[in-house]
Coordinates of C-alpha atoms in Angstrom, one line a residue:
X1 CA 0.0 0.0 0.0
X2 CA 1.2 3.4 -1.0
X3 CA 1.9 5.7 1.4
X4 CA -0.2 8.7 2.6
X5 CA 0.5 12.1 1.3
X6 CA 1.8 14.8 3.6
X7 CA 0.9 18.2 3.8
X8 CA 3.3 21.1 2.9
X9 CA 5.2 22.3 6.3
X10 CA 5.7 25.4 5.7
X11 CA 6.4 28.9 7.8
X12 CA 5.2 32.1 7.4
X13 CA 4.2 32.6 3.9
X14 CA 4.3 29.7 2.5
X15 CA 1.6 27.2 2.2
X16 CA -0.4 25.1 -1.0
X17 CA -1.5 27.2 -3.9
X18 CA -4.8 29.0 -3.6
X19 CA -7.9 26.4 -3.9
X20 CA -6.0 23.4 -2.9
X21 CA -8.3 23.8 0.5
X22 CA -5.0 23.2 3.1
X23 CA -2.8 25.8 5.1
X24 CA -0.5 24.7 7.4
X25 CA 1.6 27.7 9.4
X26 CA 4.0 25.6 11.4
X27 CA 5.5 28.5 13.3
X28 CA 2.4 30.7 13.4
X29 CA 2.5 31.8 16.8
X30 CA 6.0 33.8 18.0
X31 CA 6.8 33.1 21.2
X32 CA 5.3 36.3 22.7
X33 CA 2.2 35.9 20.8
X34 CA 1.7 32.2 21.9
X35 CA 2.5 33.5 25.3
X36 CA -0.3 36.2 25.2
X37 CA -3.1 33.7 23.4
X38 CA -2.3 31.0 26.6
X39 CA -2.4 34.0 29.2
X40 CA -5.9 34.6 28.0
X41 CA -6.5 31.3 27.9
X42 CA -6.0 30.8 31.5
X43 CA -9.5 32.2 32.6
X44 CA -11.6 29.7 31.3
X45 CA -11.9 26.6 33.5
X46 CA -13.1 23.5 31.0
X47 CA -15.8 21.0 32.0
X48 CA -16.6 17.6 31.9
X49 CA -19.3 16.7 29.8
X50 CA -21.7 13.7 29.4
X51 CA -22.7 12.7 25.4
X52 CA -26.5 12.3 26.4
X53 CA -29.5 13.6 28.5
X54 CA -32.9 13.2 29.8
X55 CA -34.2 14.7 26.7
X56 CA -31.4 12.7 24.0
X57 CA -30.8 9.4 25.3
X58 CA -28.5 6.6 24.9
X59 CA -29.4 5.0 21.8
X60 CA -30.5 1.4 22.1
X61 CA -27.8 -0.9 22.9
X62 CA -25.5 2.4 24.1
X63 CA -25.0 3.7 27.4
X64 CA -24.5 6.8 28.8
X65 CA -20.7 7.9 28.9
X66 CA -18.4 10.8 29.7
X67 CA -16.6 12.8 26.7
X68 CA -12.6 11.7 26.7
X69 CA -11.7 14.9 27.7
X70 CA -12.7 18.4 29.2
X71 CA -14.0 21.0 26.9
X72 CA -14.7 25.0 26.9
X73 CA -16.5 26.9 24.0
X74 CA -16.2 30.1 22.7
X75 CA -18.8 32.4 20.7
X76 CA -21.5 29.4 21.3
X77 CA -21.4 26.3 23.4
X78 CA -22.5 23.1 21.5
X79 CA -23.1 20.6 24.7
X80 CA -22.6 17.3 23.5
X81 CA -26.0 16.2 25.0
X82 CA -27.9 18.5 22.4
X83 CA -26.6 16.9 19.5
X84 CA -24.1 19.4 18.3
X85 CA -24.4 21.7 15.2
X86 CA -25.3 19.7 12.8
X87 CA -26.8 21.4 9.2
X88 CA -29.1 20.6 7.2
X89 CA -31.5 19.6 10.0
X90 CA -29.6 19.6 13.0
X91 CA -29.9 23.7 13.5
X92 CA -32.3 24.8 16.2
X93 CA -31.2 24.6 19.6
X94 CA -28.3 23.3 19.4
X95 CA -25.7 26.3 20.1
X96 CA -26.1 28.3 23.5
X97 CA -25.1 31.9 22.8
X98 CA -21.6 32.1 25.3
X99 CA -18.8 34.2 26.1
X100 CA -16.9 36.3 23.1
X101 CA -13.3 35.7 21.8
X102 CA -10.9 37.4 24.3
X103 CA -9.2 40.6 22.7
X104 CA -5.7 38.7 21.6
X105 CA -7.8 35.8 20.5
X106 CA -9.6 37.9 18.2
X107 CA -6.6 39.8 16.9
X108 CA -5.5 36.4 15.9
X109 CA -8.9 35.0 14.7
X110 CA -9.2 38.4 12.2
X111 CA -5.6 37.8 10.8
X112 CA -6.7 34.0 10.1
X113 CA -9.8 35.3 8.4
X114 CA -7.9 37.8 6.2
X115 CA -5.8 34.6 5.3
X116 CA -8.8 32.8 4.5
X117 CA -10.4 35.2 1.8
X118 CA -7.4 35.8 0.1
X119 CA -6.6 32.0 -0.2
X120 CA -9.8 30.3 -0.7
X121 CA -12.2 30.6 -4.0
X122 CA -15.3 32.6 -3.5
X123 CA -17.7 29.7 -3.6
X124 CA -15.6 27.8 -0.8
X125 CA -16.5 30.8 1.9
X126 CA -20.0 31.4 2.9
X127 CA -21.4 34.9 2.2
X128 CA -21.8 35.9 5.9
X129 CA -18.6 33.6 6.9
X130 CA -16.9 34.4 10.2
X131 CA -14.8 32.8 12.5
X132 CA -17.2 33.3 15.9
X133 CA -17.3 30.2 17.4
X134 CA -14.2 28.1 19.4
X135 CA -14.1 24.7 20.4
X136 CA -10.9 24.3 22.8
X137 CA -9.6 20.5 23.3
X138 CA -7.9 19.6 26.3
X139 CA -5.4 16.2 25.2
X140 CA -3.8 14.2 27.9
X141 CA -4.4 11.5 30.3
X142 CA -7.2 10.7 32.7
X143 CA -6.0 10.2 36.0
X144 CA -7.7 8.0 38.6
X145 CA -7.6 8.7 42.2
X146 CA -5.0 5.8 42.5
X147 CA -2.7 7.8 40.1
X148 CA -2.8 5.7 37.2
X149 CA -2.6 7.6 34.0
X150 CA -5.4 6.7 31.1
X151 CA -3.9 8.1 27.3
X152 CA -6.8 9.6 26.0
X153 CA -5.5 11.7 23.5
X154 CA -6.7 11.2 20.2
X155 CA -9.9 12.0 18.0
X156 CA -12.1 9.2 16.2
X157 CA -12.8 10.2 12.6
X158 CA -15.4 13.1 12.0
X159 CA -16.7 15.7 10.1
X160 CA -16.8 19.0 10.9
X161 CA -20.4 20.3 9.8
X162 CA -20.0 24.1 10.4
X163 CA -20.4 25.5 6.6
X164 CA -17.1 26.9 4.9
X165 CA -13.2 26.7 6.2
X166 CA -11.9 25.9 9.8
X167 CA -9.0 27.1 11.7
X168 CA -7.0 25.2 13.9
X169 CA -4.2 26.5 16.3
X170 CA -2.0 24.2 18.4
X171 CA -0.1 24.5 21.7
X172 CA 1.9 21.6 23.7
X173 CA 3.0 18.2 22.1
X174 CA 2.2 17.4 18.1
X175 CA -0.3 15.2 17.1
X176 CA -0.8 12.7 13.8
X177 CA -3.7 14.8 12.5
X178 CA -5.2 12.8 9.1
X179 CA -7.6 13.2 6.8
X180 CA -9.7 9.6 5.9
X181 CA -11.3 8.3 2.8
X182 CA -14.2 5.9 5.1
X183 CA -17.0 3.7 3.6
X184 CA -18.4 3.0 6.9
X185 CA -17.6 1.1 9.8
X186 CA -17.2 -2.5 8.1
X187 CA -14.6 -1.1 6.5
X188 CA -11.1 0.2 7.2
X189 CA -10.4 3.8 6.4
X190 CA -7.9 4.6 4.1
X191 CA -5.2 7.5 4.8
X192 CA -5.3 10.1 2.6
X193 CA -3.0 12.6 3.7
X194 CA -1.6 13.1 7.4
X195 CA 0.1 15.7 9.3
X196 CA 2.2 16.4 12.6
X197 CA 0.5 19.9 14.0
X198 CA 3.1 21.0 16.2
X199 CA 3.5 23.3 19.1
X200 CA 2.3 27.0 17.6
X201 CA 0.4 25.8 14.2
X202 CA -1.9 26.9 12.4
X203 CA -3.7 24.7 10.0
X204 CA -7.1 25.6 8.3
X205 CA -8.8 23.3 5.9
X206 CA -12.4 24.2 3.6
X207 CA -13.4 23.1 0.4
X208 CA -15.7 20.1 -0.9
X209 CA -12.7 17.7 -0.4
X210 CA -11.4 18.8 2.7
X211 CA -14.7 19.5 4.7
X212 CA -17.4 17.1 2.7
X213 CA -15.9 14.3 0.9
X214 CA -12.6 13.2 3.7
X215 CA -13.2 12.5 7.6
X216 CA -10.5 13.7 9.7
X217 CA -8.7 12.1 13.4
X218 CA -6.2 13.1 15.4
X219 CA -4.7 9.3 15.8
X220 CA -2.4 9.9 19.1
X221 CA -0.7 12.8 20.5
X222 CA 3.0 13.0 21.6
X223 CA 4.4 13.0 24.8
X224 CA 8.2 14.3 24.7
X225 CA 8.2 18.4 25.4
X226 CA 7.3 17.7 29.1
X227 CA 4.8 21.0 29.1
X228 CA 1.6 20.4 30.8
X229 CA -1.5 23.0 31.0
X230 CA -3.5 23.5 33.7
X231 CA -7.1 22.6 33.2
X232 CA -8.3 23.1 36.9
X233 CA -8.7 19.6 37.9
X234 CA -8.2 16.9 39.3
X235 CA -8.4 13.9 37.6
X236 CA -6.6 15.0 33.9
X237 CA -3.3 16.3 32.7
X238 CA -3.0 17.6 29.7
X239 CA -0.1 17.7 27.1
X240 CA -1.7 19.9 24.3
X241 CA -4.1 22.2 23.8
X242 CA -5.9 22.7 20.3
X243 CA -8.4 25.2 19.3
X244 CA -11.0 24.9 16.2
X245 CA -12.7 27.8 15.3
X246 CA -15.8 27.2 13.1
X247 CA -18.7 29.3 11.3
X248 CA -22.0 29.2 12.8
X249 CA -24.9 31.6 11.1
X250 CA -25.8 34.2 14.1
X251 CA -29.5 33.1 13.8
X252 CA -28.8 29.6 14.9
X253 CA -27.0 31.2 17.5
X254 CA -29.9 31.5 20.7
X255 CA -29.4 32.4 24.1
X256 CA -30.1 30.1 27.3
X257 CA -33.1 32.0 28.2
X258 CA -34.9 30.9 24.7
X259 CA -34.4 27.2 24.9
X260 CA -37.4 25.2 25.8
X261 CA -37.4 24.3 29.6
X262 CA -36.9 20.5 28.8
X263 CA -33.2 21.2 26.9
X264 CA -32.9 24.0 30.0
X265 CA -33.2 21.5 32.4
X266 CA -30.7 19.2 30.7
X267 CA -27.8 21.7 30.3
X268 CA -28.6 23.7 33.7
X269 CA -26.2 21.5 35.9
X270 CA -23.3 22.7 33.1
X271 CA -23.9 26.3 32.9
X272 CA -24.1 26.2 36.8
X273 CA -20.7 24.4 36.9
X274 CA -19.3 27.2 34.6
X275 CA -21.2 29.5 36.5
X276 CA -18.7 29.0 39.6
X277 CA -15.9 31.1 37.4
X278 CA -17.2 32.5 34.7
X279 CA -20.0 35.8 35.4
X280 CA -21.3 35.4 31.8
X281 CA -22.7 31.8 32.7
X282 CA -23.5 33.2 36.2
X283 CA -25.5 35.4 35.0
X284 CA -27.6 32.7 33.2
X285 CA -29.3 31.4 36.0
X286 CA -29.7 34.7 37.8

């Protein structure tokens, strides 16, 4: 079998030629600037979250179980236990209105998005595309209270459903990041083109190939730079930090306050955890 294409490394200013649908920015971040983006970084305490609810339960034959690893949102919160964003249908109550991009962040996300319309073709960036919402990935090990250490860091294969090109920054250890060719679940995917995304990197993929036709994984995660994160508790450590920032249309975009009680009631005990450091959630159930 032939071996999987790798992506372009490249450094500032250098990448694939417009409409390929890959960037890759291995030393996007300087060190002061990766500095400021984890300083900011530091006020948000992540959560644990469960995959289902009272009102989504376990499919038959499945049973309720925790996410691998703790999660904060940015711009809108997609809890697991509402199904995610999910276009065509999946669109209506699935994104909780939360806190905005810190000001670094944002400096950073409207540099990406300046990137992003001079590299991709028209048709491959939504009209009203934006970068406003941040899913932030803590990698690492669960830790049990005896001490033993769980490797948890990696990503099954996926799609990311948020219309038109996402951004992805990286901070700690690399991880194998690869793209997929799958046919379903009795059959073994096939490696299409795979990439380390290392301390500082930027990648950003969009396009009908990249973002509809390939699945994507992150299939394990380094542990040799010795640099852990603090993620506020207990029973995780993480080696690497990655943030995906996505598109979601503002009118899919509700706050808490106009859910129906029955999807209230299942995310309450979340926005109450967050609630303990974060005002914005606080507020919430004021």
């Amino acid at each position: 079998m032939s071996k999987p294409n790798t992506a372009t490394r490249g450094g500032p200013g250098q990448g694939p030629p417009r409409g390929q649908g890959l960037i890759y920015r291995s030393q996007f971040l300087n060190p002061k600037a990766r500095a400021r983006f984890l300083d900011e970084l530091k006020a948000y305490h992540p959560i644990w979250e469960q995959r289902f609810s009272e009102s989504n339960p376990p499919p038959e034959g499945q049973s309720q179980r925790r996410l691998l690893r703790p999660v904060y949102w940015l711009g809108n919160w997609q809890f697991a236990c509402l199904n995610y964003y999910h276009p065509p249908k999946g669109l209506d109550f699935r994104c909780v209105r939360a806190e905005p991009f810190p000001p670094f962040m944002q400096s950073i996300v409207n540099e990406i998005q300046t990137m992003v319309r001079g590299h991709f073709p028209a048709k491959d960036v939504p009209r009203d595309w934006e970068l406003n919402t941040c899913l932030v990935n803590y990698y690492g090990s669960q830790v049990s209270p005896d001490g033993r250490r769980e490797d948890v860091a990696r990503v099954g294969e996926h799609k990311d459903f948020e219309p038109g090109p996402v951004a992805s920054i990286s901070f700690g250890d690399r991880a194998l990041f690869q793209f997929v060719s799958s046919q379903g679940k009795q059959s073994r995917s096939q490696v299409v083109l795979q990439q380390w995304l290392e301390d500082s990197s930027l990648q950003i993929f969009g396009g009908d190939r990249f973002k509809k036709h390939l699945f994507h994984r992150v299939q394990r995660v380094e542990d040799k730079r010795g640099e852990r994160f603090d993620t506020y508790t207990g029973d995780f450590e993480t080696r690497r930090l990655n943030l995906t920032f996505r598109y979601v249309p503002r009118d899919h975009i509700q706050p808490f306050a106009r859910f129906p009680k029955h999807l209230q009631e299942d995310i309450k005990p979340y926005v109450a955890e967050l609630g303990k450091t974060s005002a914005f959630f606080k507020d919430l159930l004021a």
